[in-house]
PDB file of C-alpha atoms in Angstrom:
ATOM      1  CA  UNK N 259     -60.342 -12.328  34.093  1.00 54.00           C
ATOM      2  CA  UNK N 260     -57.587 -13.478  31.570  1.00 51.00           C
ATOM      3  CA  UNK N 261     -59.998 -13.713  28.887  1.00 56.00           C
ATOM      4  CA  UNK N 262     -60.943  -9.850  29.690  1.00 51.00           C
ATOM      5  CA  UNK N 263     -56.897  -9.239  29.564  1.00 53.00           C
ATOM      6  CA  UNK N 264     -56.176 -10.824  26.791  1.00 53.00           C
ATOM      7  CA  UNK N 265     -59.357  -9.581  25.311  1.00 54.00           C
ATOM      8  CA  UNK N 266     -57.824  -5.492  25.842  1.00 54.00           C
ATOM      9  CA  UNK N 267     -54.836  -6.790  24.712  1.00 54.00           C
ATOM     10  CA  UNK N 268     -56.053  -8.082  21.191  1.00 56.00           C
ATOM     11  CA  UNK N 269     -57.879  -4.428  21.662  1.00 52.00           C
ATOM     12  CA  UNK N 270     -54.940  -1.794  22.287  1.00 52.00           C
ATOM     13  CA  UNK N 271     -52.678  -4.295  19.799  1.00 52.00           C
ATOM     14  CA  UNK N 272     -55.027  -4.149  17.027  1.00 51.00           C
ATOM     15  CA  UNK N 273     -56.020  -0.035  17.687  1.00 53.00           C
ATOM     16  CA  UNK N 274     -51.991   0.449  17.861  1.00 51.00           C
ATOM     17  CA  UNK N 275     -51.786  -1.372  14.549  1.00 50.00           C
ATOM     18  CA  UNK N 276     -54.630   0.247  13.060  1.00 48.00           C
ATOM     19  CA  UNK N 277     -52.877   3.487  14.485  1.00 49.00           C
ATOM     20  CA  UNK N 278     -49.541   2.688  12.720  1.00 49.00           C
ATOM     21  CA  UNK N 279     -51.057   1.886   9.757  1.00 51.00           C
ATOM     22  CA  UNK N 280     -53.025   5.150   9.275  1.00 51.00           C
ATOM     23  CA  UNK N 281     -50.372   7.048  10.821  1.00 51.00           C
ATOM     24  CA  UNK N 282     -47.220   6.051   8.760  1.00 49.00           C
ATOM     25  CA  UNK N 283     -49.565   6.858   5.399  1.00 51.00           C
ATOM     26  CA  UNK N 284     -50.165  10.178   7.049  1.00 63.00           C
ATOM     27  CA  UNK N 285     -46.562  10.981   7.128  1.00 66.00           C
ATOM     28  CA  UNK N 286     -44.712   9.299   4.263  1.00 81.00           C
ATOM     29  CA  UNK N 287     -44.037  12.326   1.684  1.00 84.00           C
ATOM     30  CA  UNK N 288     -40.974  12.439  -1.035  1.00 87.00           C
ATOM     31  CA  UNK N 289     -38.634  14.990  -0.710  1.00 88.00           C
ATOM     32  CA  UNK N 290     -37.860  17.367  -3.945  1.00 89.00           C
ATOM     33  CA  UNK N 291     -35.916  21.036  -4.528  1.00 90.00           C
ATOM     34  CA  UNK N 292     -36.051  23.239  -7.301  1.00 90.00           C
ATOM     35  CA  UNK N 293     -34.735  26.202  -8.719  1.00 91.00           C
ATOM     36  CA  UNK N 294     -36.232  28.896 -10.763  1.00 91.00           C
ATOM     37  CA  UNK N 295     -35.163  32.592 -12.447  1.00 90.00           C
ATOM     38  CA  UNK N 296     -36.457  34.956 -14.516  1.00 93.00           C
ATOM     39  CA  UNK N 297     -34.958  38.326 -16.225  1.00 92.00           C
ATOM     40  CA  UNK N 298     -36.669  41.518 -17.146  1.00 88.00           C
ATOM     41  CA  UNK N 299     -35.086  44.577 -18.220  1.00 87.00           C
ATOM     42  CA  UNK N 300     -34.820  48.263 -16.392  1.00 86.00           C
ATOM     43  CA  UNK N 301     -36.113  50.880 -18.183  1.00 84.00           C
ATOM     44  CA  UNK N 302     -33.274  54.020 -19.505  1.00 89.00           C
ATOM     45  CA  UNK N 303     -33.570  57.586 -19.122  1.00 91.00           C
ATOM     46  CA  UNK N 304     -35.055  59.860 -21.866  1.00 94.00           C
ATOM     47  CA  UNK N 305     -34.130  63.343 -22.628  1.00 96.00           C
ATOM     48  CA  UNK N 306     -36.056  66.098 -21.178  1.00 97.00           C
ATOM     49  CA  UNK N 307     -38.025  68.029 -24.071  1.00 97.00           C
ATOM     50  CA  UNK N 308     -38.031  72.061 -23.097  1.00 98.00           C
ATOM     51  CA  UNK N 309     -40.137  74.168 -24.679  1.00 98.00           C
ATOM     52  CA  UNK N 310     -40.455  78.399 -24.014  1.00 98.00           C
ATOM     53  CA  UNK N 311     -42.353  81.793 -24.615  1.00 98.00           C
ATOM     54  CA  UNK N 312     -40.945  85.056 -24.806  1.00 97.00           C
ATOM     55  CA  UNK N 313     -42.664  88.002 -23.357  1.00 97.00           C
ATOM     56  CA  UNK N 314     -42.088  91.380 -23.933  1.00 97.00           C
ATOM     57  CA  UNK N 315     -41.227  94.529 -26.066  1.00 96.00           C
ATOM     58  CA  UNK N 316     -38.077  93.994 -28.605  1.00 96.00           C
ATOM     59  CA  UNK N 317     -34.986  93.613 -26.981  1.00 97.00           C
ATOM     60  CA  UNK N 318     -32.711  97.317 -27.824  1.00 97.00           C
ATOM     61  CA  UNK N 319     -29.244  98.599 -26.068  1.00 97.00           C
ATOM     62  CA  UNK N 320     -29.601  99.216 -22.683  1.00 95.00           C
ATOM     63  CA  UNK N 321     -33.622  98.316 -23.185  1.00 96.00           C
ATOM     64  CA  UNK N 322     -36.254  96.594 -21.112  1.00 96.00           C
ATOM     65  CA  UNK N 323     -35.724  92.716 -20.750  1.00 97.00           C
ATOM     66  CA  UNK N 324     -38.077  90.097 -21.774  1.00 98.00           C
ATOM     67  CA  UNK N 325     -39.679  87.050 -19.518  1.00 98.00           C
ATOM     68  CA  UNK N 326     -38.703  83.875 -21.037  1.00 98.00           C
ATOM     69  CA  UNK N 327     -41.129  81.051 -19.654  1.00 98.00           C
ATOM     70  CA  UNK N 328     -39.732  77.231 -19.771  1.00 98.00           C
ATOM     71  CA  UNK N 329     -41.284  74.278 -19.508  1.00 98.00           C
ATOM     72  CA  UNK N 330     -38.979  70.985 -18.643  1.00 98.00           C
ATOM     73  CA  UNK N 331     -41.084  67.707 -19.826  1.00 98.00           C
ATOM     74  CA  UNK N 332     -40.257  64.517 -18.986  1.00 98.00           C
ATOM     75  CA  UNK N 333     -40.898  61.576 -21.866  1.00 97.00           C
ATOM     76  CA  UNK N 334     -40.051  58.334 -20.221  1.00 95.00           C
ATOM     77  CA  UNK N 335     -41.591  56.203 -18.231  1.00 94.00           C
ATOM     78  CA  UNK N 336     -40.058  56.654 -14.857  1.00 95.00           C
ATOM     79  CA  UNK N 337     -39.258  59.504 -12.224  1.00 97.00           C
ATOM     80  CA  UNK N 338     -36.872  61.348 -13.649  1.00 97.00           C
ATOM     81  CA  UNK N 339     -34.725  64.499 -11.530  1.00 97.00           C
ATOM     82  CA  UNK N 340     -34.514  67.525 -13.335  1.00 97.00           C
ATOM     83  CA  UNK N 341     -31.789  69.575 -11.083  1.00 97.00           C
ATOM     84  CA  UNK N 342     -30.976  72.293 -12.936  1.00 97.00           C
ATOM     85  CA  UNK N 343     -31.829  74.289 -16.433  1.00 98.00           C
ATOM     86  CA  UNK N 344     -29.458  76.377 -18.459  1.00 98.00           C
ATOM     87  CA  UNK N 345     -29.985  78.806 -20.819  1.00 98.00           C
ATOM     88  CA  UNK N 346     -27.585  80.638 -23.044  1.00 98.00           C
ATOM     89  CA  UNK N 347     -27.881  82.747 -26.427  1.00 98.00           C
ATOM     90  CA  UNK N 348     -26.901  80.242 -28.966  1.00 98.00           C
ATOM     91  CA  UNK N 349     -27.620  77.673 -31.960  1.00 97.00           C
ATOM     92  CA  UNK N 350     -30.007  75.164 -31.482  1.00 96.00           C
ATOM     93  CA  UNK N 351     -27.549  72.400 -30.660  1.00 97.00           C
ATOM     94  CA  UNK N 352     -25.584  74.752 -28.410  1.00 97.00           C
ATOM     95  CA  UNK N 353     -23.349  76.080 -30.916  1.00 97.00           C
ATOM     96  CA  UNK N 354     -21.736  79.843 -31.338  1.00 97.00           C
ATOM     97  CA  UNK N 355     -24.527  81.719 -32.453  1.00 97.00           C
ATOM     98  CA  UNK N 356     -23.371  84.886 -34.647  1.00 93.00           C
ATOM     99  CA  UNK N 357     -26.332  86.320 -36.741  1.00 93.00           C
ATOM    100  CA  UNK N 358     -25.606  87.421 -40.413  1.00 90.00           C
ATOM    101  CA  UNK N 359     -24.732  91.061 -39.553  1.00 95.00           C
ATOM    102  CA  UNK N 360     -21.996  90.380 -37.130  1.00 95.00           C
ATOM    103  CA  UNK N 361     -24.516  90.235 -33.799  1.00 97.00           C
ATOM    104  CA  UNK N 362     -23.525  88.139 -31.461  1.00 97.00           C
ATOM    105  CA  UNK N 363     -24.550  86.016 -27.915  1.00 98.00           C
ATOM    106  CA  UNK N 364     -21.918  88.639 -26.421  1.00 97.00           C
ATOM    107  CA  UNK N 365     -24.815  91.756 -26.454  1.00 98.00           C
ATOM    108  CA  UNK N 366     -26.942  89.625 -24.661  1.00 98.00           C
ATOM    109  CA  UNK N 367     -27.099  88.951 -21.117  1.00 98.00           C
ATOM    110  CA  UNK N 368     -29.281  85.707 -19.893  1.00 98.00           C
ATOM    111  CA  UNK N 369     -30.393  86.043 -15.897  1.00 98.00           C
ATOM    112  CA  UNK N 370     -29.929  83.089 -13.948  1.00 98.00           C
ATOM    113  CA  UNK N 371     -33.368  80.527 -14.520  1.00 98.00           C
ATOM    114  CA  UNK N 372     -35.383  80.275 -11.600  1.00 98.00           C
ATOM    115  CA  UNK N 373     -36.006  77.071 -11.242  1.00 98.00           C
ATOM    116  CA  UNK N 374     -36.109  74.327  -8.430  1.00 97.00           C
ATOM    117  CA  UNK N 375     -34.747  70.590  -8.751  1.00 96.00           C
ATOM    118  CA  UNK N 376     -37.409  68.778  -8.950  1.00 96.00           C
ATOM    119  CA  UNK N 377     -38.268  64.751  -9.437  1.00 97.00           C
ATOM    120  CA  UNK N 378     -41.156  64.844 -12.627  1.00 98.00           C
ATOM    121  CA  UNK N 379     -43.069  62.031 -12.770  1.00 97.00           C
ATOM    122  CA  UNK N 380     -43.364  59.881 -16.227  1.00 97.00           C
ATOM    123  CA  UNK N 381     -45.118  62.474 -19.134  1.00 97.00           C
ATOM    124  CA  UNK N 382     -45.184  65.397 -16.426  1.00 98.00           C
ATOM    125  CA  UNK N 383     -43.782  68.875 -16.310  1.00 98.00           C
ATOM    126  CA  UNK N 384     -41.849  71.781 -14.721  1.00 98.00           C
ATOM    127  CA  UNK N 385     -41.536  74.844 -15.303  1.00 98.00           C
ATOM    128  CA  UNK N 386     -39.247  78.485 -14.573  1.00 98.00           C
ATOM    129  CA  UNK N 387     -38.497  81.334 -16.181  1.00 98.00           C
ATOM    130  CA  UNK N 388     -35.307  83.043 -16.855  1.00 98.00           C
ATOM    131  CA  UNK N 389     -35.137  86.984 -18.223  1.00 98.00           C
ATOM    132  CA  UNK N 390     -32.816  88.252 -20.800  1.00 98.00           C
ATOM    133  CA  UNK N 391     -31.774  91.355 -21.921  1.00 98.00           C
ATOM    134  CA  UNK N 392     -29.169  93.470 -24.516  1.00 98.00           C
ATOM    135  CA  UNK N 393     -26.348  95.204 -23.473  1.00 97.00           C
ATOM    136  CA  UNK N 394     -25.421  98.361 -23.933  1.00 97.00           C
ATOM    137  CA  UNK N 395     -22.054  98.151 -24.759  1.00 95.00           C
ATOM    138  CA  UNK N 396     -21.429 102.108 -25.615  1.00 92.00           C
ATOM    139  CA  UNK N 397     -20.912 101.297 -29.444  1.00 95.00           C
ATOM    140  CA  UNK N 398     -22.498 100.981 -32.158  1.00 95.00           C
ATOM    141  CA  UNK N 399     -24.752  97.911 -31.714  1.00 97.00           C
ATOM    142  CA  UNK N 400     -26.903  98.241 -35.767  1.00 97.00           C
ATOM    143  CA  UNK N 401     -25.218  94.534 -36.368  1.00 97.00           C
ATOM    144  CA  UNK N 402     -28.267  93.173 -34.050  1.00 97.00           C
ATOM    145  CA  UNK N 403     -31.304  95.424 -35.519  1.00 97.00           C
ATOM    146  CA  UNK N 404     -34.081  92.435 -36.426  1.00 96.00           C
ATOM    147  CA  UNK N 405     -31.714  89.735 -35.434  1.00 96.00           C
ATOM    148  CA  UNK N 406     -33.543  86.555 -34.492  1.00 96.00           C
ATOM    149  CA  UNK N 407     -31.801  86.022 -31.111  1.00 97.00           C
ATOM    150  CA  UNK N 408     -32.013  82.130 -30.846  1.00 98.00           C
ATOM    151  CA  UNK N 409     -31.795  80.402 -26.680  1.00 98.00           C
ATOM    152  CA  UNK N 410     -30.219  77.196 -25.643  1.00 98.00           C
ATOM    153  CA  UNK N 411     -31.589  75.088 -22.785  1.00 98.00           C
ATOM    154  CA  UNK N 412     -30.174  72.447 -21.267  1.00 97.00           C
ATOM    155  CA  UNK N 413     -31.878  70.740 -18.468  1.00 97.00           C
ATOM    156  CA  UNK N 414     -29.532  68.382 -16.317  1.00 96.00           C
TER     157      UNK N 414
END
């Protein structure tokens, strides 16, 4: 019987080795950290491009008005909000406008646009119209016969 004994114990002392052995290679590992970062840039807003028709007869004292259709564009590459358009009689960069006879952005009345904030996606559109009309101001209004009556938008 003590040759069985010591026989087991050569047995569990050389498995427990064996074990150890195995086991400390499965668990050795070296420790590390690191540390990484990286930039990129965010993108800017572009201005809205408008563009518009006029419809209908020639604007006169008192006369009928004319449908002015817009169309708000947007040229970047994100979502942009478009909450509001604008539109006035004047220069092309939002100046006075007085035509060569003396008519000016005062016998004109522009209607208020009707158009809704909306987000427009990158190369997408909106649109509204707005109506405008010349006022009869009981005088003498020959300073705006064939005057080219120029709008302003502004889309914010």
């Amino acid at each position: 019987m003590a040759k069985v004994a010591g026989r087991k114990k050569r047995i569990i002392g050389t498995t427990v080795a064996l074990v150890a052995i195995g086991g400390g290679a499965a668990f050795a590992y070296w420790t590390a950290t690191g540390t990484g970062s990286a930039d990129t840039t965010a993108g800017e807003s572009k201005n809205f491009t408008i563009t518009s028709k006029i419809t209908g007869e020639p604007l006169s004292p008192g006369g009928p008005e004319q449908l002015v259709s817009f169309t708000v564009t947007n040229p970047g590459t994100g979502i942009q909000t478009a909450s509001k358009v604008d539109v006035r009689v004047a220069n092309s960069d939002g100046t006075t406008w007085t035509s060569e006879k003396g008519c000016t952005a005062g016998d004109f009345a522009v209607g208020t646009p009707n158009f809704t904030a909306t987000s427009i996606e990158p190369s997408e559109a909106a649109t509204g119209t707005v109506t405008l009309r010349m006022v009869n101001l009981n005088e003498n209004q020959d300073r705006c016969q064939g005057a080219t009556v120029p709008l302003y938008f502004s889309a914010s």
